[in-house]
Short mmCIF file of C-alpha atoms in Angstrom, two decimals:
data_model
loop_
_atom_site.label_atom_id
_atom_site.label_comp_id
_atom_site.label_asym_id
_atom_site.label_seq_id
_atom_site.Cartn_x
_atom_site.Cartn_y
_atom_site.Cartn_z
CA MET A 1 -74.95 -15.79 95.77
CA LYS A 2 -73.26 -12.64 94.53
CA PHE A 3 -74.00 -11.09 91.16
CA PHE A 4 -71.76 -8.59 89.43
CA GLY A 5 -73.24 -7.03 86.32
CA ILE A 6 -74.66 -3.90 84.80
CA GLY A 7 -78.36 -3.61 84.21
CA VAL A 8 -81.39 -1.41 84.64
CA LEU A 9 -84.03 -1.65 87.37
CA GLY A 10 -87.32 -2.79 85.89
CA LYS A 11 -89.54 -1.03 88.45
CA ASP A 12 -89.31 0.96 91.67
CA VAL A 13 -87.91 -0.91 94.66
CA GLU A 14 -90.38 -1.55 97.48
CA LEU A 15 -88.97 -2.02 100.97
CA LYS A 16 -90.82 -4.59 103.09
CA THR A 17 -90.27 -6.16 106.50
CA THR A 18 -90.65 -9.69 107.80
CA GLN A 19 -92.82 -10.49 110.83
CA SER A 20 -89.69 -10.11 112.97
CA GLN A 21 -89.09 -6.61 111.52
CA ILE A 22 -86.12 -7.51 109.29
CA PRO A 23 -86.13 -5.24 106.20
CA PHE A 24 -85.86 -6.76 102.73
CA CYS A 25 -86.60 -5.85 99.12
CA SER A 26 -86.95 -7.77 95.87
CA PHE A 27 -86.25 -6.19 92.51
CA ASN A 28 -85.63 -7.10 88.87
CA ILE A 29 -82.60 -6.11 86.84
CA ALA A 30 -82.73 -6.14 83.02
CA CYS A 31 -79.45 -6.84 81.20
CA THR A 32 -79.43 -6.47 77.42
CA ARG A 33 -76.97 -8.68 75.57
CA LYS A 34 -74.38 -6.95 73.40
CA PHE A 35 -74.94 -9.25 70.42
CA LYS A 36 -78.02 -9.87 68.27
CA ASP A 37 -79.80 -13.18 67.87
CA ALA A 38 -80.66 -14.91 64.57
CA SER A 39 -83.63 -12.61 63.98
CA GLY A 40 -81.42 -9.50 64.36
CA GLU A 41 -82.75 -8.45 67.77
CA LYS A 42 -80.91 -7.98 71.03
CA ALA A 43 -82.17 -10.24 73.82
CA THR A 44 -82.77 -9.03 77.36
CA ASP A 45 -82.18 -11.23 80.39
CA TRP A 46 -84.07 -10.51 83.63
CA PHE A 47 -82.57 -11.28 87.02
CA THR A 48 -84.67 -11.36 90.20
CA CYS A 49 -82.68 -10.20 93.23
CA THR A 50 -83.40 -9.96 96.96
CA ALA A 51 -81.51 -7.78 99.42
CA TRP A 52 -81.72 -7.91 103.21
CA ARG A 53 -81.25 -5.56 106.17
CA LYS A 54 -79.16 -2.40 105.64
CA THR A 55 -78.41 -3.25 102.00
CA ALA A 56 -82.16 -3.40 101.29
CA GLU A 57 -82.70 -0.04 103.00
CA ILE A 58 -79.95 1.61 100.94
CA ILE A 59 -81.24 0.17 97.66
CA ALA A 60 -84.80 1.28 98.40
CA GLN A 61 -83.64 4.78 99.36
CA TYR A 62 -81.31 5.55 96.46
CA PHE A 63 -82.51 3.56 93.46
CA ALA A 64 -85.62 3.89 91.25
CA LYS A 65 -87.01 2.42 88.02
CA GLY A 66 -84.61 2.89 85.12
CA ASP A 67 -81.48 3.42 87.26
CA LYS A 68 -78.31 1.49 86.41
#
């Protein structure tokens, strides 16, 4: 599945490998809604993502906690 959105990384990305040496990483992206709920607060949605192979290596190399 592809996801297109703007959010902030919740923590540093950790690159791991499978037993067959395929790199992967899992990370969380926080997206704050533009509107407020009934209590007057903005809600934040968290998305868990997984990247594989070269994409995972690039994400782990160039992105850190708090990056958009």
